Amino acid sequence: KNQVEQSPQSLIILEGKNCTLQCNYTVSPFSNLRWYKQDTGRGPVSLTIMTFSENTKSNGRYTATLDADTKQSSLHITASQLSDSASYICVVGVLNDYKLSFGAGTTVTVRA
Amino acid sequence: GAGVSQSPSNKVTEKGKDVELRCDPISGHTALYWYRQRLGQGLEFLIYFQGNSAPDKSGLPSDRFSAERTGESVSTLTIQRTQQEDSAVYLCASSLMASGAFEQYFGPGTRLTVT
């Protein structure tokens, strides 16, 4: 069964600090891995997408890494801002399939 | 152009009533997906439409759930005889084509509460 596990479930950080979110997956055959940001009451918005051959991808203060051998990914948020408060969802795509496997998300709260 | 829109944004209904949720995809997107998001859980795939092909209904949890799509435009998700366990956020997404390689753009969702 294709699964995506995220940790931690939630975290609280002070504005300006960095944090790292983890994602482990068992999806096979692997196609790509995405990180989405979901603000409260909104739909998920894509931050990064990585294929098998990519091991890092940045989008502003967000940097995602991928280790396809260990089936792990991380999302690093640098110099956090209040607007970073959201749920971050790890999503893995299956080769030659339109279905995606979603993690339960990590809720990040940034405090002033 | 406009993104994916959904209506209503919130719906409170009594157990046993039918509800209809609407999704307007991005113009030109041939693929449309419905997902259910329960509190603290990952998105669950419900149903998928691709052009005029037969939809993939493999994710629908029961025969109380159904969905329709007119061509490559609006889609409606209908839940009959709602139950309390149907309470969730229902998200719609569309993509240019039906492949995991293409970005899925999500609507804001409809929060359904069954009392």
Short mmCIF file of N, CA and C in Angstrom, two decimals, chain A:
data_model
loop_
_atom_site.label_atom_id
_atom_site.label_comp_id
_atom_site.label_asym_id
_atom_site.label_seq_id
_atom_site.Cartn_x
_atom_site.Cartn_y
_atom_site.Cartn_z
N LYS A 1 0.85 -1.20 0.00
CA LYS A 1 0.00 0.00 0.00
C LYS A 1 0.88 1.24 0.00
N ASN A 2 0.58 2.19 -0.89
CA ASN A 2 1.35 3.43 -0.94
C ASN A 2 1.03 4.31 0.26
N GLN A 3 2.07 4.69 0.99
CA GLN A 3 1.86 5.52 2.17
C GLN A 3 2.84 6.66 2.20
N VAL A 4 2.40 7.76 2.81
CA VAL A 4 3.23 8.93 3.01
C VAL A 4 3.09 9.34 4.49
N GLU A 5 4.21 9.33 5.20
CA GLU A 5 4.20 9.68 6.62
C GLU A 5 4.96 10.98 6.84
N GLN A 6 4.37 11.90 7.58
CA GLN A 6 5.01 13.18 7.85
C GLN A 6 5.25 13.37 9.34
N SER A 7 6.34 14.06 9.63
CA SER A 7 6.64 14.40 11.02
C SER A 7 7.35 15.74 11.09
N PRO A 8 7.19 16.49 12.19
CA PRO A 8 6.24 16.20 13.25
C PRO A 8 4.81 16.48 12.80
N GLN A 9 3.86 16.14 13.65
CA GLN A 9 2.46 16.44 13.32
C GLN A 9 2.22 17.95 13.37
N SER A 10 2.87 18.60 14.31
CA SER A 10 2.75 20.05 14.43
C SER A 10 4.00 20.59 15.11
N LEU A 11 4.25 21.87 14.90
CA LEU A 11 5.37 22.53 15.57
C LEU A 11 5.10 24.02 15.66
N ILE A 12 5.71 24.62 16.67
CA ILE A 12 5.61 26.06 16.90
C ILE A 12 7.02 26.63 16.89
N ILE A 13 7.20 27.67 16.11
CA ILE A 13 8.52 28.31 16.05
C ILE A 13 8.37 29.82 16.17
N LEU A 14 9.46 30.48 16.59
CA LEU A 14 9.45 31.93 16.69
C LEU A 14 9.80 32.55 15.34
N GLU A 15 9.19 33.66 15.07
CA GLU A 15 9.45 34.40 13.83
C GLU A 15 10.95 34.61 13.65
N GLY A 16 11.42 34.35 12.44
CA GLY A 16 12.84 34.52 12.14
C GLY A 16 13.66 33.25 12.27
N LYS A 17 13.11 32.25 12.95
CA LYS A 17 13.83 30.99 13.12
C LYS A 17 13.60 30.08 11.93
N ASN A 18 14.47 29.04 11.85
CA ASN A 18 14.35 28.04 10.78
C ASN A 18 13.67 26.79 11.32
N CYS A 19 13.11 25.99 10.41
CA CYS A 19 12.57 24.69 10.81
C CYS A 19 12.63 23.72 9.64
N THR A 20 12.59 22.43 9.97
CA THR A 20 12.65 21.38 8.94
C THR A 20 11.54 20.36 9.18
N LEU A 21 10.82 20.07 8.12
CA LEU A 21 9.74 19.10 8.17
C LEU A 21 10.18 17.84 7.42
N GLN A 22 9.71 16.68 7.89
CA GLN A 22 10.14 15.41 7.32
C GLN A 22 8.99 14.68 6.63
N CYS A 23 9.37 13.91 5.61
CA CYS A 23 8.39 13.10 4.88
C CYS A 23 9.04 11.79 4.49
N ASN A 24 8.44 10.67 4.86
CA ASN A 24 8.89 9.34 4.45
C ASN A 24 7.78 8.71 3.63
N TYR A 25 8.15 8.01 2.56
CA TYR A 25 7.12 7.43 1.72
C TYR A 25 7.48 6.02 1.31
N THR A 26 6.44 5.25 0.96
CA THR A 26 6.64 3.89 0.48
C THR A 26 6.03 3.74 -0.91
N VAL A 27 5.73 4.87 -1.55
CA VAL A 27 5.07 4.86 -2.85
C VAL A 27 5.98 4.25 -3.91
N SER A 28 5.41 3.37 -4.72
CA SER A 28 6.17 2.74 -5.79
C SER A 28 5.24 2.35 -6.93
N PRO A 29 5.68 2.48 -8.18
CA PRO A 29 6.90 3.12 -8.61
C PRO A 29 6.82 4.64 -8.50
N PHE A 30 7.91 5.21 -8.04
CA PHE A 30 7.95 6.65 -7.75
C PHE A 30 8.01 7.47 -9.03
N SER A 31 7.25 8.57 -9.04
CA SER A 31 7.30 9.49 -10.16
C SER A 31 7.84 10.85 -9.73
N ASN A 32 7.21 11.45 -8.73
CA ASN A 32 7.64 12.77 -8.28
C ASN A 32 7.15 13.00 -6.85
N LEU A 33 7.71 14.02 -6.23
CA LEU A 33 7.32 14.39 -4.87
C LEU A 33 7.08 15.87 -4.83
N ARG A 34 5.96 16.26 -4.26
CA ARG A 34 5.59 17.66 -4.16
C ARG A 34 5.43 18.05 -2.69
N TRP A 35 5.72 19.29 -2.40
CA TRP A 35 5.34 19.89 -1.11
C TRP A 35 4.30 20.96 -1.40
N TYR A 36 3.18 20.88 -0.67
CA TYR A 36 2.11 21.87 -0.79
C TYR A 36 1.99 22.64 0.52
N LYS A 37 1.58 23.90 0.41
CA LYS A 37 1.25 24.72 1.56
C LYS A 37 -0.26 24.95 1.55
N GLN A 38 -0.89 24.68 2.69
CA GLN A 38 -2.33 24.89 2.79
C GLN A 38 -2.63 25.84 3.93
N ASP A 39 -3.02 27.06 3.59
CA ASP A 39 -3.46 28.02 4.59
C ASP A 39 -4.85 27.62 5.08
N THR A 40 -5.16 28.04 6.30
CA THR A 40 -6.45 27.70 6.89
C THR A 40 -7.59 28.19 5.99
N GLY A 41 -8.50 27.27 5.67
CA GLY A 41 -9.65 27.64 4.87
C GLY A 41 -9.38 27.79 3.38
N ARG A 42 -8.19 27.38 2.96
CA ARG A 42 -7.83 27.49 1.55
C ARG A 42 -7.44 26.12 1.02
N GLY A 43 -7.34 26.01 -0.30
CA GLY A 43 -6.86 24.78 -0.90
C GLY A 43 -5.34 24.75 -0.92
N PRO A 44 -4.76 23.56 -1.04
CA PRO A 44 -3.30 23.44 -1.08
C PRO A 44 -2.71 24.14 -2.31
N VAL A 45 -1.53 24.75 -2.12
CA VAL A 45 -0.82 25.42 -3.20
C VAL A 45 0.57 24.81 -3.29
N SER A 46 0.99 24.47 -4.49
CA SER A 46 2.26 23.80 -4.68
C SER A 46 3.44 24.73 -4.38
N LEU A 47 4.42 24.20 -3.63
CA LEU A 47 5.65 24.94 -3.34
C LEU A 47 6.80 24.44 -4.23
N THR A 48 6.97 23.13 -4.26
CA THR A 48 8.07 22.53 -5.03
C THR A 48 7.62 21.19 -5.59
N ILE A 49 8.26 20.78 -6.68
CA ILE A 49 8.06 19.44 -7.22
C ILE A 49 9.42 18.90 -7.63
N MET A 50 9.69 17.65 -7.26
CA MET A 50 10.98 17.04 -7.59
C MET A 50 10.76 15.67 -8.22
N THR A 51 11.55 15.37 -9.24
CA THR A 51 11.51 14.05 -9.86
C THR A 51 12.64 13.21 -9.28
N PHE A 52 12.73 11.98 -9.76
CA PHE A 52 13.68 11.01 -9.22
C PHE A 52 15.12 11.53 -9.25
N SER A 53 15.46 12.27 -10.30
CA SER A 53 16.85 12.68 -10.50
C SER A 53 17.22 13.95 -9.74
N GLU A 54 16.24 14.61 -9.12
CA GLU A 54 16.52 15.86 -8.42
C GLU A 54 16.64 15.59 -6.92
N ASN A 55 17.61 16.20 -6.28
CA ASN A 55 17.73 15.99 -4.83
C ASN A 55 17.55 17.27 -4.02
N THR A 56 17.36 18.40 -4.70
CA THR A 56 17.04 19.62 -3.99
C THR A 56 16.32 20.60 -4.92
N LYS A 57 15.41 21.35 -4.33
CA LYS A 57 14.65 22.35 -5.10
C LYS A 57 14.25 23.46 -4.16
N SER A 58 14.48 24.71 -4.57
CA SER A 58 14.17 25.86 -3.72
C SER A 58 13.07 26.71 -4.32
N ASN A 59 12.33 27.34 -3.45
CA ASN A 59 11.29 28.30 -3.84
C ASN A 59 11.32 29.38 -2.77
N GLY A 60 12.11 30.42 -3.02
CA GLY A 60 12.26 31.48 -2.03
C GLY A 60 12.89 30.94 -0.76
N ARG A 61 12.18 31.11 0.37
CA ARG A 61 12.73 30.64 1.65
C ARG A 61 12.44 29.17 1.91
N TYR A 62 11.81 28.52 0.98
CA TYR A 62 11.50 27.09 1.11
C TYR A 62 12.51 26.27 0.29
N THR A 63 13.12 25.27 0.93
CA THR A 63 14.03 24.37 0.23
C THR A 63 13.64 22.94 0.53
N ALA A 64 13.37 22.18 -0.53
CA ALA A 64 13.01 20.78 -0.38
C ALA A 64 14.18 19.90 -0.80
N THR A 65 14.34 18.78 -0.11
CA THR A 65 15.36 17.81 -0.48
C THR A 65 14.69 16.46 -0.70
N LEU A 66 15.32 15.64 -1.51
CA LEU A 66 14.78 14.32 -1.81
C LEU A 66 15.91 13.31 -1.83
N ASP A 67 15.75 12.22 -1.08
CA ASP A 67 16.66 11.08 -1.16
C ASP A 67 15.82 9.90 -1.64
N ALA A 68 15.88 9.62 -2.94
CA ALA A 68 15.05 8.57 -3.51
C ALA A 68 15.49 7.17 -3.07
N ASP A 69 16.72 7.05 -2.63
CA ASP A 69 17.21 5.74 -2.17
C ASP A 69 16.58 5.37 -0.84
N THR A 70 16.56 6.33 0.09
CA THR A 70 15.97 6.07 1.41
C THR A 70 14.48 6.43 1.44
N LYS A 71 13.97 7.00 0.35
CA LYS A 71 12.56 7.41 0.24
C LYS A 71 12.20 8.41 1.33
N GLN A 72 13.03 9.43 1.42
CA GLN A 72 12.81 10.48 2.40
C GLN A 72 12.91 11.84 1.73
N SER A 73 12.13 12.79 2.24
CA SER A 73 12.19 14.16 1.78
C SER A 73 12.08 15.08 2.98
N SER A 74 12.61 16.28 2.83
CA SER A 74 12.47 17.28 3.88
C SER A 74 12.13 18.61 3.25
N LEU A 75 11.47 19.45 4.03
CA LEU A 75 11.18 20.82 3.62
C LEU A 75 11.74 21.74 4.68
N HIS A 76 12.67 22.59 4.28
CA HIS A 76 13.31 23.51 5.21
C HIS A 76 12.77 24.92 4.98
N ILE A 77 12.33 25.55 6.05
CA ILE A 77 11.84 26.92 5.99
C ILE A 77 12.88 27.81 6.67
N THR A 78 13.39 28.76 5.94
CA THR A 78 14.43 29.66 6.44
C THR A 78 13.82 31.00 6.86
N ALA A 79 14.29 31.51 7.97
CA ALA A 79 13.88 32.85 8.45
C ALA A 79 12.36 32.97 8.42
N SER A 80 11.69 32.15 9.20
CA SER A 80 10.24 32.05 9.14
C SER A 80 9.55 33.39 9.36
N GLN A 81 8.39 33.51 8.71
CA GLN A 81 7.55 34.70 8.84
C GLN A 81 6.17 34.26 9.33
N LEU A 82 5.42 35.21 9.85
CA LEU A 82 4.09 34.88 10.37
C LEU A 82 3.22 34.25 9.29
N SER A 83 3.43 34.67 8.05
CA SER A 83 2.63 34.14 6.94
C SER A 83 2.98 32.69 6.60
N ASP A 84 4.03 32.17 7.20
CA ASP A 84 4.37 30.76 6.98
C ASP A 84 3.48 29.83 7.80
N SER A 85 2.71 30.39 8.71
CA SER A 85 1.80 29.57 9.52
C SER A 85 0.79 28.90 8.58
N ALA A 86 0.82 27.58 8.54
CA ALA A 86 0.00 26.82 7.60
C ALA A 86 0.24 25.34 7.82
N SER A 87 -0.48 24.53 7.04
CA SER A 87 -0.21 23.09 7.01
C SER A 87 0.62 22.80 5.77
N TYR A 88 1.66 21.99 5.93
CA TYR A 88 2.54 21.65 4.81
C TYR A 88 2.35 20.16 4.51
N ILE A 89 2.00 19.89 3.28
CA ILE A 89 1.61 18.54 2.89
C ILE A 89 2.59 17.96 1.89
N CYS A 90 3.05 16.77 2.17
CA CYS A 90 3.95 16.03 1.27
C CYS A 90 3.08 15.13 0.38
N VAL A 91 3.31 15.20 -0.92
CA VAL A 91 2.47 14.47 -1.87
C VAL A 91 3.37 13.71 -2.85
N VAL A 92 3.11 12.43 -3.03
CA VAL A 92 3.95 11.61 -3.89
C VAL A 92 3.14 11.07 -5.06
N GLY A 93 3.69 11.20 -6.25
CA GLY A 93 3.04 10.72 -7.46
C GLY A 93 3.58 9.36 -7.88
N VAL A 94 2.69 8.57 -8.48
CA VAL A 94 3.04 7.24 -8.95
C VAL A 94 3.29 7.31 -10.45
N LEU A 95 4.32 6.58 -10.89
CA LEU A 95 4.67 6.59 -12.30
C LEU A 95 3.49 6.10 -13.13
N ASN A 96 3.20 6.83 -14.22
CA ASN A 96 2.14 6.46 -15.16
C ASN A 96 0.76 6.36 -14.51
N ASP A 97 0.52 7.15 -13.52
CA ASP A 97 -0.78 7.16 -12.85
C ASP A 97 -1.10 8.58 -12.44
N TYR A 98 -2.38 8.92 -12.50
CA TYR A 98 -2.77 10.29 -12.12
C TYR A 98 -3.04 10.41 -10.63
N LYS A 99 -3.13 9.28 -9.94
CA LYS A 99 -3.45 9.33 -8.51
C LYS A 99 -2.22 9.74 -7.72
N LEU A 100 -2.46 10.54 -6.68
CA LEU A 100 -1.41 11.01 -5.80
C LEU A 100 -1.63 10.45 -4.39
N SER A 101 -0.54 10.27 -3.66
CA SER A 101 -0.63 9.84 -2.26
C SER A 101 -0.28 11.03 -1.38
N PHE A 102 -1.16 11.36 -0.46
CA PHE A 102 -1.02 12.55 0.37
C PHE A 102 -0.63 12.18 1.80
N GLY A 103 0.32 12.93 2.36
CA GLY A 103 0.58 12.84 3.78
C GLY A 103 -0.49 13.62 4.55
N ALA A 104 -0.53 13.41 5.86
CA ALA A 104 -1.52 14.09 6.70
C ALA A 104 -1.16 15.53 6.97
N GLY A 105 0.09 15.90 6.67
CA GLY A 105 0.49 17.29 6.83
C GLY A 105 1.16 17.59 8.16
N THR A 106 1.96 18.62 8.18
CA THR A 106 2.56 19.17 9.41
C THR A 106 2.04 20.58 9.57
N THR A 107 1.44 20.85 10.72
CA THR A 107 0.92 22.19 10.99
C THR A 107 2.02 23.03 11.63
N VAL A 108 2.38 24.11 10.96
CA VAL A 108 3.42 25.01 11.46
C VAL A 108 2.76 26.29 11.97
N THR A 109 3.11 26.67 13.16
CA THR A 109 2.63 27.94 13.73
C THR A 109 3.85 28.81 14.03
N VAL A 110 3.87 29.98 13.42
CA VAL A 110 4.96 30.93 13.63
C VAL A 110 4.45 32.03 14.55
N ARG A 111 5.17 32.25 15.65
CA ARG A 111 4.76 33.25 16.63
C ARG A 111 5.74 34.42 16.66
N ALA A 112 5.19 35.59 16.86
CA ALA A 112 6.02 36.81 16.92
C ALA A 112 6.86 36.83 18.19
#
